[in-house]
mmCIF file of C-alpha atoms in Angstrom:
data_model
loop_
_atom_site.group_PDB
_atom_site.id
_atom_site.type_symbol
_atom_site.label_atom_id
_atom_site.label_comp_id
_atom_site.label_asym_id
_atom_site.label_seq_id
_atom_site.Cartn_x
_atom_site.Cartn_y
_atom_site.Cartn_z
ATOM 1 C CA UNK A 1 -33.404 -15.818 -3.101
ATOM 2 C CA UNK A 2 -32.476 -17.746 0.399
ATOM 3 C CA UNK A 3 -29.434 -16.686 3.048
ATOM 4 C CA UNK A 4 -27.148 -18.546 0.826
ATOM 5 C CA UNK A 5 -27.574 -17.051 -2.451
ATOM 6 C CA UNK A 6 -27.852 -13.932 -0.910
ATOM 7 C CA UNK A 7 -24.428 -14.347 0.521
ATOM 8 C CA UNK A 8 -22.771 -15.829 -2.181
ATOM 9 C CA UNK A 9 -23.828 -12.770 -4.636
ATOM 10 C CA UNK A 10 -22.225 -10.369 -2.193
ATOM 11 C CA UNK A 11 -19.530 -12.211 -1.791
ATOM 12 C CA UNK A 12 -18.728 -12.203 -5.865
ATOM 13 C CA UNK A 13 -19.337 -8.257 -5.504
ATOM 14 C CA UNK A 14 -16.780 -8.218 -2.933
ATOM 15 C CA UNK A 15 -14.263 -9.082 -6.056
ATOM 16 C CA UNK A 16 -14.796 -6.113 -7.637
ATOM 17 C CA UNK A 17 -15.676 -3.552 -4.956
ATOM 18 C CA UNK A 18 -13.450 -3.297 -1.730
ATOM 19 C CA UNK A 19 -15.466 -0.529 -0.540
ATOM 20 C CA UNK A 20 -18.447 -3.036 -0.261
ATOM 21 C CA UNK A 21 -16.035 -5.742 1.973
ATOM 22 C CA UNK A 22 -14.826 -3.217 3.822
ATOM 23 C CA UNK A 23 -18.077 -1.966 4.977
ATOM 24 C CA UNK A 24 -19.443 -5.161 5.657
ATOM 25 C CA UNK A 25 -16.182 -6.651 7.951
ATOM 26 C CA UNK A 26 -16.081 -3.812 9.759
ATOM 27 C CA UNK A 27 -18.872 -1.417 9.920
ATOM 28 C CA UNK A 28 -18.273 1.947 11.456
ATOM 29 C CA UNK A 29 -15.116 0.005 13.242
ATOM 30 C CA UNK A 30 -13.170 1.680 10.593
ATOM 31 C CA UNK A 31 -14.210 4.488 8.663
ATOM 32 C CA UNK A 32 -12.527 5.188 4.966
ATOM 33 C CA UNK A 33 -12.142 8.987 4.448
ATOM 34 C CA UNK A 34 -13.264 10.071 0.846
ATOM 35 C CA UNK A 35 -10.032 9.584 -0.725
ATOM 36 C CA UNK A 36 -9.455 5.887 0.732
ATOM 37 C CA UNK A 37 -13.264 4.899 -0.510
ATOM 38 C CA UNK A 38 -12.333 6.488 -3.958
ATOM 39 C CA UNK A 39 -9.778 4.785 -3.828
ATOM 40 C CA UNK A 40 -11.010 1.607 -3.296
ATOM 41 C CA UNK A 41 -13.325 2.103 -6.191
ATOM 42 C CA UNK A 42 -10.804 3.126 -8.620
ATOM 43 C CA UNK A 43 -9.210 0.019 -7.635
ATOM 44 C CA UNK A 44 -12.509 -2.568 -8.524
ATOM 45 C CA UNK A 45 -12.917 -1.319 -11.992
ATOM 46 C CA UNK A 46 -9.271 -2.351 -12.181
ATOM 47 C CA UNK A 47 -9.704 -5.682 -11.158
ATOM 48 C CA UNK A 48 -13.478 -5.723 -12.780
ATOM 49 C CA UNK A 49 -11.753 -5.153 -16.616
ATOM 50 C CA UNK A 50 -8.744 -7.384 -15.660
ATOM 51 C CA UNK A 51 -11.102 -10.193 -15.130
ATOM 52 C CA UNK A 52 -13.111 -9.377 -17.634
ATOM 53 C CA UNK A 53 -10.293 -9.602 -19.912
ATOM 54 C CA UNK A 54 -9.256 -13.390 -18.988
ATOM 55 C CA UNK A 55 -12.830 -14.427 -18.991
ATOM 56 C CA UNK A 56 -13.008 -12.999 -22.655
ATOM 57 C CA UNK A 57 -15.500 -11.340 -22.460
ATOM 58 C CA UNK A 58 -16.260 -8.288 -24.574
ATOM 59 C CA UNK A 59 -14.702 -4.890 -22.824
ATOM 60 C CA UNK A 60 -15.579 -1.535 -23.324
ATOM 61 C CA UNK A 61 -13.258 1.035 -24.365
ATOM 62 C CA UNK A 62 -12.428 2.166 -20.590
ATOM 63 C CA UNK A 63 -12.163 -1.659 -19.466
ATOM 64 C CA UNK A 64 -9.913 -2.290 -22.449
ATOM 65 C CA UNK A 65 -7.429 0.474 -21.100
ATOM 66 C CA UNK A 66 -8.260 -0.606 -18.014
ATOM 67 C CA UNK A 67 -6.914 -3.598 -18.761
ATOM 68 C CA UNK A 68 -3.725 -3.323 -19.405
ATOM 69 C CA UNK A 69 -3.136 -1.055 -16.370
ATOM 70 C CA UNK A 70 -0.107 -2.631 -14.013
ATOM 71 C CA UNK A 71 -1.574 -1.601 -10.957
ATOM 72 C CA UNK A 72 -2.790 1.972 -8.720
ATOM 73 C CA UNK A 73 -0.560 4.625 -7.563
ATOM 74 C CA UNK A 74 -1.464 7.226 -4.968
ATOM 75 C CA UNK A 75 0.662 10.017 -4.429
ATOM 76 C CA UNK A 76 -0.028 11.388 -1.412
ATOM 77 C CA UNK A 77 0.577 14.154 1.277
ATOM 78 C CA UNK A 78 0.688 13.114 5.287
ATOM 79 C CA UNK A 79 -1.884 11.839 7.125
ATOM 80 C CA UNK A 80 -4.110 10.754 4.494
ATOM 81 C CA UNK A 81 -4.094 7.716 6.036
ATOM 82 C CA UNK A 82 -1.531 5.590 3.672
ATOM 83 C CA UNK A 83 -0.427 3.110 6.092
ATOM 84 C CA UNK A 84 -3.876 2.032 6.976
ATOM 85 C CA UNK A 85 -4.889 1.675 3.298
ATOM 86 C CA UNK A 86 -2.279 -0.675 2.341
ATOM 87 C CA UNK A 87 -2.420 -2.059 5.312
ATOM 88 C CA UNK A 88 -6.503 -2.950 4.649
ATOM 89 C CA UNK A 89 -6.198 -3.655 0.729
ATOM 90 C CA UNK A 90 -3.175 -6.707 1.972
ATOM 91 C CA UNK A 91 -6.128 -7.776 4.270
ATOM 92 C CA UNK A 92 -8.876 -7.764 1.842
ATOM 93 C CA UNK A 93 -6.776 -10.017 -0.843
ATOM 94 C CA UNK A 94 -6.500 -12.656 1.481
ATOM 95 C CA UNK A 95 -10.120 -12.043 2.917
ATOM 96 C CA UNK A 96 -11.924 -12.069 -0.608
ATOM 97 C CA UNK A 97 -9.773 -14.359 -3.000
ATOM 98 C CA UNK A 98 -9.210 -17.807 -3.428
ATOM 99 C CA UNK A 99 -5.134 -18.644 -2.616
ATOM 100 C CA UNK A 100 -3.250 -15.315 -3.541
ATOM 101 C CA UNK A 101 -0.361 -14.447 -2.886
ATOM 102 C CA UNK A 102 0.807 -10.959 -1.464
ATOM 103 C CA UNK A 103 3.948 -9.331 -0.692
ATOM 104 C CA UNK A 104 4.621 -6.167 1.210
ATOM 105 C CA UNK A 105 7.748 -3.920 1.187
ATOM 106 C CA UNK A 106 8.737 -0.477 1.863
ATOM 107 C CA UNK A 107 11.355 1.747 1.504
ATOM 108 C CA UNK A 108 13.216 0.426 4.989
ATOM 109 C CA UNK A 109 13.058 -2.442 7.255
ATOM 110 C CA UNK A 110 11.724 -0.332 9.914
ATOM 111 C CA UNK A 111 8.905 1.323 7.803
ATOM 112 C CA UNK A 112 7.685 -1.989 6.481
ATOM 113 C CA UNK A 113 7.988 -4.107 9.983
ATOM 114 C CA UNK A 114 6.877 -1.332 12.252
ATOM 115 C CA UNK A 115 4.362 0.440 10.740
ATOM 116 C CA UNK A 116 3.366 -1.772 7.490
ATOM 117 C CA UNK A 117 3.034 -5.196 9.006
ATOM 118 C CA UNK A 118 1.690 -3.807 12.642
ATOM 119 C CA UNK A 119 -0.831 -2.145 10.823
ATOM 120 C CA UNK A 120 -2.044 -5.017 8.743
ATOM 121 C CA UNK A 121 -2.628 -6.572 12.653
ATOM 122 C CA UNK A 122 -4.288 -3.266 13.561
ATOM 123 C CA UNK A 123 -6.929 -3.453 10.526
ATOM 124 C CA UNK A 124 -7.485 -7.071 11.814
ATOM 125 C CA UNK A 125 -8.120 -5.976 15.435
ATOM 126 C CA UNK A 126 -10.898 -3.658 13.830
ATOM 127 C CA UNK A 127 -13.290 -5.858 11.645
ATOM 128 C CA UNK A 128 -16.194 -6.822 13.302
ATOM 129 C CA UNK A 129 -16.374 -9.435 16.022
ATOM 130 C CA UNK A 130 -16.787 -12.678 14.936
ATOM 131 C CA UNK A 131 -19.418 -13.740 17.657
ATOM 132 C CA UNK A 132 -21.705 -10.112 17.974
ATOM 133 C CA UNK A 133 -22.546 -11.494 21.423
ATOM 134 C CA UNK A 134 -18.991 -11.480 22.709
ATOM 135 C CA UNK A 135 -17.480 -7.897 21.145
ATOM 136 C CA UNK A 136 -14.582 -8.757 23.273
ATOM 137 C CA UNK A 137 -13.638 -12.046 21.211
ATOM 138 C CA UNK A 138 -11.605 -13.033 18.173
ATOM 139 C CA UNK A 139 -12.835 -10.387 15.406
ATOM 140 C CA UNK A 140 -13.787 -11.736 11.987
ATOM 141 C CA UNK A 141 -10.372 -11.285 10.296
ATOM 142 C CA UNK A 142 -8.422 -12.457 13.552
ATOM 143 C CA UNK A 143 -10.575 -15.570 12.843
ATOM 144 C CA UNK A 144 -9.775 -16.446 9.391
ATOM 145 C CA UNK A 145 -6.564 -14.987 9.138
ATOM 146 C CA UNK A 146 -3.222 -15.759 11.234
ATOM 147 C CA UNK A 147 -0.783 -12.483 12.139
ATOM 148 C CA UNK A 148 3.090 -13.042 12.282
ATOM 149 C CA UNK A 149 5.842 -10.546 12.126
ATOM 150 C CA UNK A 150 7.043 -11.604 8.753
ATOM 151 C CA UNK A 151 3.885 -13.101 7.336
ATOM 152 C CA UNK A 152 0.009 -13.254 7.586
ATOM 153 C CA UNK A 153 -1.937 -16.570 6.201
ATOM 154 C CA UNK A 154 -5.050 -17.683 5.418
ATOM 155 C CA UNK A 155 -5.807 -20.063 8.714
ATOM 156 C CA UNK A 156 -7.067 -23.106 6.902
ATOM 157 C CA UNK A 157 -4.506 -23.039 4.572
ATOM 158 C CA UNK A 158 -1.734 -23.515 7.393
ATOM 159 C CA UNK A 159 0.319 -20.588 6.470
ATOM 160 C CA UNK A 160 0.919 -22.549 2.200
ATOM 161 C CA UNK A 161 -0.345 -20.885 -0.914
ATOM 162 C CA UNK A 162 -2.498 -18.729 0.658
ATOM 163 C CA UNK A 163 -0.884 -15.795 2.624
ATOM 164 C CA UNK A 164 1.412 -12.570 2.517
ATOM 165 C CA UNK A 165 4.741 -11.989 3.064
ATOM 166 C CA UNK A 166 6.951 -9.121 4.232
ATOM 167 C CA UNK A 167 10.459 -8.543 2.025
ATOM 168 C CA UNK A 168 12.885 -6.319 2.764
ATOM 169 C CA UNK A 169 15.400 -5.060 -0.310
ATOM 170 C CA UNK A 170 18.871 -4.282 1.321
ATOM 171 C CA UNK A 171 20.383 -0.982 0.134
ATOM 172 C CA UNK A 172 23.499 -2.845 0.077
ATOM 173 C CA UNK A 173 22.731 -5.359 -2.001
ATOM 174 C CA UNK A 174 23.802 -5.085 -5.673
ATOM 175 C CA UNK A 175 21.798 -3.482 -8.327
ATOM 176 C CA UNK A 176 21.118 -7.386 -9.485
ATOM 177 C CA UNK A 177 20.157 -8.313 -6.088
ATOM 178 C CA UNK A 178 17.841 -5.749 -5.730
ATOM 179 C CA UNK A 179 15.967 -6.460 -8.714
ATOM 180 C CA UNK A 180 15.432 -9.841 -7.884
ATOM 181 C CA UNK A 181 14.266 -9.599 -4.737
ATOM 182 C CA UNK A 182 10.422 -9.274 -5.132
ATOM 183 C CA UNK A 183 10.749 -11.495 -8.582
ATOM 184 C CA UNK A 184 10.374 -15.050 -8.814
ATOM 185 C CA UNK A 185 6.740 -15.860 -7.867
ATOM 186 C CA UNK A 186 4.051 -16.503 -10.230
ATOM 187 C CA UNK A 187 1.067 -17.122 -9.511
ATOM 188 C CA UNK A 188 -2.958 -16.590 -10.497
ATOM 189 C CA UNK A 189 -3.198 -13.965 -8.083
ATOM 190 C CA UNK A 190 -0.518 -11.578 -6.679
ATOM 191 C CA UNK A 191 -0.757 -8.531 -5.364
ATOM 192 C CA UNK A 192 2.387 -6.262 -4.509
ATOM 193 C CA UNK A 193 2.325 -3.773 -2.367
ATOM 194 C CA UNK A 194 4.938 -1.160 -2.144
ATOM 195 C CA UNK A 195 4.438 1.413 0.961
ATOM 196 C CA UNK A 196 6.648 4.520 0.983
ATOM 197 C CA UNK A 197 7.364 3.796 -3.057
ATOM 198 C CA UNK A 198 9.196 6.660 -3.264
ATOM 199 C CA UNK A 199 12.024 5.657 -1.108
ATOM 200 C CA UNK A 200 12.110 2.017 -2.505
ATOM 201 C CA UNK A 201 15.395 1.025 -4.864
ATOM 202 C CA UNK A 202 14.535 1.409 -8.478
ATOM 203 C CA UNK A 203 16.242 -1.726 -9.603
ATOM 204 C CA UNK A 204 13.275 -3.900 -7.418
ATOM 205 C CA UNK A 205 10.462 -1.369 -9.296
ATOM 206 C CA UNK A 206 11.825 -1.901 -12.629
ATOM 207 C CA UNK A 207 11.900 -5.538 -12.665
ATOM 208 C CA UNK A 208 8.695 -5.953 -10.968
ATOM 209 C CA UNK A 209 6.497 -5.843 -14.161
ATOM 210 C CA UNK A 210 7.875 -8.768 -14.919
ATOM 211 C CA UNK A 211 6.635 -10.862 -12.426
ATOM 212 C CA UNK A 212 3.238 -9.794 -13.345
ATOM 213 C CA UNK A 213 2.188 -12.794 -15.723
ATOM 214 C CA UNK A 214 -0.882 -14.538 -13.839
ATOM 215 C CA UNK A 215 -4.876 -13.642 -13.873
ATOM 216 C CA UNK A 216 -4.871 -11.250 -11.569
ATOM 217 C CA UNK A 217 -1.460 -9.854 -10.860
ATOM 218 C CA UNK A 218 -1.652 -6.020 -9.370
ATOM 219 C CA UNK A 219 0.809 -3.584 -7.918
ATOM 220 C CA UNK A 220 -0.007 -0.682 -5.534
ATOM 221 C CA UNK A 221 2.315 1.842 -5.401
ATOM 222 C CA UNK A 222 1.664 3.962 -1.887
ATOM 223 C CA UNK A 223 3.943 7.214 -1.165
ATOM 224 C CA UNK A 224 4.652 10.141 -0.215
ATOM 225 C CA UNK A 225 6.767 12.078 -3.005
ATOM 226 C CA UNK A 226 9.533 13.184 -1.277
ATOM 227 C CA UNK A 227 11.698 13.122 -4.650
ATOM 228 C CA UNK A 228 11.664 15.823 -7.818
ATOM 229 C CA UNK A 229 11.845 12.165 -9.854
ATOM 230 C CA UNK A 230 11.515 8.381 -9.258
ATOM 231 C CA UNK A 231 9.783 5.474 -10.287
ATOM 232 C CA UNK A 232 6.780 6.251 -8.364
ATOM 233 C CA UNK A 233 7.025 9.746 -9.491
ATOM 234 C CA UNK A 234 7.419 8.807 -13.080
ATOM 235 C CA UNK A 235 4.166 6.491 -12.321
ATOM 236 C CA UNK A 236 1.895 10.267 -12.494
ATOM 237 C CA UNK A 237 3.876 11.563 -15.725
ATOM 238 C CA UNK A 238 5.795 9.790 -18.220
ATOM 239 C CA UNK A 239 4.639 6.331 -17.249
ATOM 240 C CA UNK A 240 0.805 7.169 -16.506
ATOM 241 C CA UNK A 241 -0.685 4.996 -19.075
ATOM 242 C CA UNK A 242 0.591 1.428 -16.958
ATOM 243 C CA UNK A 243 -1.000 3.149 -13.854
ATOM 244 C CA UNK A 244 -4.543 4.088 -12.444
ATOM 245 C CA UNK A 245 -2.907 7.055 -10.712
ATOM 246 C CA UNK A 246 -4.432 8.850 -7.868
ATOM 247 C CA UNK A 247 -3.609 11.883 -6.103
ATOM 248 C CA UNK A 248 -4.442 12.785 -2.440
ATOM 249 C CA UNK A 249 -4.118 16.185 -1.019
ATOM 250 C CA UNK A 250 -4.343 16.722 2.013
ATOM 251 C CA UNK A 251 -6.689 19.666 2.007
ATOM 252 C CA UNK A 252 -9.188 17.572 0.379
ATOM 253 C CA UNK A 253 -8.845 14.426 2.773
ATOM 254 C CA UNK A 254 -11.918 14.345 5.012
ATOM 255 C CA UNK A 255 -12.301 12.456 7.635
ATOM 256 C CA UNK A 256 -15.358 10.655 9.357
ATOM 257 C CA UNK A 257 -14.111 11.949 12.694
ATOM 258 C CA UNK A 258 -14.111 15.730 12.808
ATOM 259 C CA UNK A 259 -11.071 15.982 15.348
ATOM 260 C CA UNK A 260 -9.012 14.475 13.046
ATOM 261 C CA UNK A 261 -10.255 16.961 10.309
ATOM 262 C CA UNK A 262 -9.373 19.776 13.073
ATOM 263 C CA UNK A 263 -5.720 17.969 13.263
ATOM 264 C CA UNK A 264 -5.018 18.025 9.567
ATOM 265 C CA UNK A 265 -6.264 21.634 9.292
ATOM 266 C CA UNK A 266 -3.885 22.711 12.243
ATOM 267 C CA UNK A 267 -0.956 20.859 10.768
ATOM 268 C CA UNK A 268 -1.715 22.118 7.506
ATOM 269 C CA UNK A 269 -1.777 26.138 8.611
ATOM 270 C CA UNK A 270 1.499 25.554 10.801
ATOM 271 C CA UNK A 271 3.462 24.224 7.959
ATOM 272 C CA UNK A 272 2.099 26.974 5.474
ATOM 273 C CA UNK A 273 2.943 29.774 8.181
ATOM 274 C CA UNK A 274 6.066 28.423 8.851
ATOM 275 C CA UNK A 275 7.086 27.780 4.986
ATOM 276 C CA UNK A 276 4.549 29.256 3.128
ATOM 277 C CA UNK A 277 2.571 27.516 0.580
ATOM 278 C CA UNK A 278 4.843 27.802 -2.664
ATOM 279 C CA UNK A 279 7.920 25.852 -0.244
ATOM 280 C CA UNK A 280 8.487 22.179 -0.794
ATOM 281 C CA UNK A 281 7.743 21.282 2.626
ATOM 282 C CA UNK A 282 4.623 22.108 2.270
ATOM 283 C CA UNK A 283 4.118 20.662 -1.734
ATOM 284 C CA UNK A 284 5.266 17.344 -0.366
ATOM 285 C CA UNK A 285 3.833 17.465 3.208
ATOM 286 C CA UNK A 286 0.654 18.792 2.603
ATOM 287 C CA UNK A 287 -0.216 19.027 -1.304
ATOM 288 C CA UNK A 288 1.410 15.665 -2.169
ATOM 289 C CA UNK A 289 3.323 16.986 -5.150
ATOM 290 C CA UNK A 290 6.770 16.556 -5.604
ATOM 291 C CA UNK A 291 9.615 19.033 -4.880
ATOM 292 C CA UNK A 292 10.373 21.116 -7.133
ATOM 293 C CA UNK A 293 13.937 21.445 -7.868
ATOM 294 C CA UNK A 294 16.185 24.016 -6.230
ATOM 295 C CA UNK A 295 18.334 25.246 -9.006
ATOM 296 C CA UNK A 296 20.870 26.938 -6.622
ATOM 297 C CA UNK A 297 21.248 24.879 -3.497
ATOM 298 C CA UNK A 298 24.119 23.774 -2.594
ATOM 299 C CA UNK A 299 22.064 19.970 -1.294
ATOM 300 C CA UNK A 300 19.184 19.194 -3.490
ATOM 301 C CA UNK A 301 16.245 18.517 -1.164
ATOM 302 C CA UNK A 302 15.887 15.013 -2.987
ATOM 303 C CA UNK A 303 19.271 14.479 -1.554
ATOM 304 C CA UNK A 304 18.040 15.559 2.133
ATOM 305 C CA UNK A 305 15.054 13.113 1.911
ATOM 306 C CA UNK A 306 17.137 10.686 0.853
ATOM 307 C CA UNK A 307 19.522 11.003 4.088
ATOM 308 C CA UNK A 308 16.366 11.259 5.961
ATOM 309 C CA UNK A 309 14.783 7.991 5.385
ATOM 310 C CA UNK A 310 18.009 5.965 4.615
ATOM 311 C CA UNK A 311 18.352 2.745 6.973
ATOM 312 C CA UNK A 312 21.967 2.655 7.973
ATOM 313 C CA UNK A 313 23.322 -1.116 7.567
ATOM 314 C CA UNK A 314 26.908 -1.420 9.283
ATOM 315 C CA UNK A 315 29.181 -3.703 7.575
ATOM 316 C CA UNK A 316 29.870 -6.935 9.306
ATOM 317 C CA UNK A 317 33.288 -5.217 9.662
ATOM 318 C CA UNK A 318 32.765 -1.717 10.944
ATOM 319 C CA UNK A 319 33.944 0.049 13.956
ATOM 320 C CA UNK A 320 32.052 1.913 15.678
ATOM 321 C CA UNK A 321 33.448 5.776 17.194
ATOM 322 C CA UNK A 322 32.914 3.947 20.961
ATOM 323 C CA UNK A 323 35.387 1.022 19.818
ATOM 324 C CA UNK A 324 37.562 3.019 18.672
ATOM 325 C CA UNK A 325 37.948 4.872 21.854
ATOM 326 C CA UNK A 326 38.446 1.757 23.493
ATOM 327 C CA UNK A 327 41.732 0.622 21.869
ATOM 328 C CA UNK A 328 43.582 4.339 23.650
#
């Protein structure tokens, strides 16, 4: 077998392993902790029995299930490194197949422009240089692909067909808004990506599934569960049969680095001194399990995380305290 063949059979492997690209583009640039390279095998047999399915060829009884999976959830505590997987699995759909199309959104504007979409240009800061002679040029993905603060496309392709695209869903809108807003696109291959699920409007969630009517069309729900119940929630229990759904604790996250084990370990014991273990701090924090409910609490805590992480949108027409001041 010559260079080419060679490269072309890892190249079809890439397909259906993302642990394999992601070791080849960037090496020990970026290291997956055990959960993020389980992960990324969970997710090829996905899309190794989806295309299997539309190829027709004969599944097995775990393909077959497979198969009719909507997409991968991971429930997760802090710090497992969320961010940086979605991040990397938005990088390796436009990397590895032919004209997709992606979309990323979170549960605020801020979430999924300034940590989401920053981190997609952090992932392609870290593959491997394009040149190995100059380490200090263009990297592989910085070559191929083209970073914007609303969108990232496949260079060749002049920013058509072939790229991802950042949507917000305003918590304003109406509950028919909202479910349109990540609808409408249909194409061979699409891959959503929903960072901070948890947090997200339900309406969008709901309708999403609909949208899903190409080849390869996958979802990946990504979030911390801050609520007793949601969509994303429901994606672990009632709903578990559309999802491959993954849990990451904390306390079983390790790391490459050993600080960063140290970190987790510290931040762990603090918030189980401080709370104690049974406390939902530490269930969603740490344990990545949602709250449980407080039955005599005055403000659920599903209410508090709500406040929390809610983007406040004045109204065209609102006055502001300082304003009002300003007419005495």
């Amino acid at each position: 077998m010559d260079n080419k063949d060679a490269m072309h059979k890892r190249w079809a492997q890439y397909w259906t392993h993302p642990e394999y690209w992601a070791s080849d583009f960037f090496g020990d640039r970026l290291q997956l902790n055990n959960q993020q390279y389980d992960a990324c095998i969970e997710l090829g047999k996905l899309i190794d029995a989806k295309l299997k399915f539309v190829r027709g060829e004969k599944l097995t009884e775990a393909e077959a299930i497979l198969a009719k999976k909507i997409g991968v959830s991971i429930m997760a505590g802090k710090g497992c490194g969320k961010d940086l997987f979605a991040a990397l699995l938005i990088c390796y759909f436009l990397a590895v197949f032919e004209s997709p199309h992606v979309m990323g959104t979170a549960n605020t504007g801020a979430q999924l422009k300034n940590v989401l979409w920053r981190e997609i240009s952090k992932v392609m800061s870290l593959s491997k240089p394009k040149d190995p002679d100059n380490p200090s040029g263009p990297t592989i993905l910085q070559d191929i692909l083209v970073w914007q603060t609303e969108k990232v496309y496949y260079k060749e392709a002049q920013g058509q067909r072939w790229f991802a695209e950042a949507r917000t869903i305003s918590p304003h809108a109406t509950t028919d808004e909202q479910a349109k807003s990540l609808t409408g696109r249909h194409e061979d291959v699409m891959f959503f990506v929903i960072d901070e699920a948890a947090g997200v409007p339900e309406p969008a969630l709901n309708a999403l599934e609909e949208t899903l009517t190409g080849k390869l069309n996958l979802i990946l729900l990504i979030f911390n569960p801050i609520k007793t119940s949601c969509f994303a929630v429901q994606s672990h229990q009632k709903n578990r049969a559309k999802w491959v759904a993954i849990h990451w604790d904390t306390e079983k996250t390790v790391f490459k680095d050993e600080g960063m084990n140290r970190s987790m370990q510290a931040r762990n014991s603090r918030i189980e001194s401080e709370r104690g273990r049974d406390s939902n701090p530490f269930r969603v924090s740490v344990l990545g399990l949602p709250p449980l409910a407080d039955s005599d609490a005055l403000i659920s805590y599903d209410w508090v995380m709500d406040a929390v992480d809610r983007e406040i949108v004045p109204d065209d027409d609102a006055c502001f305290v300082s304003q009002i001041f300003d007419r005495f």
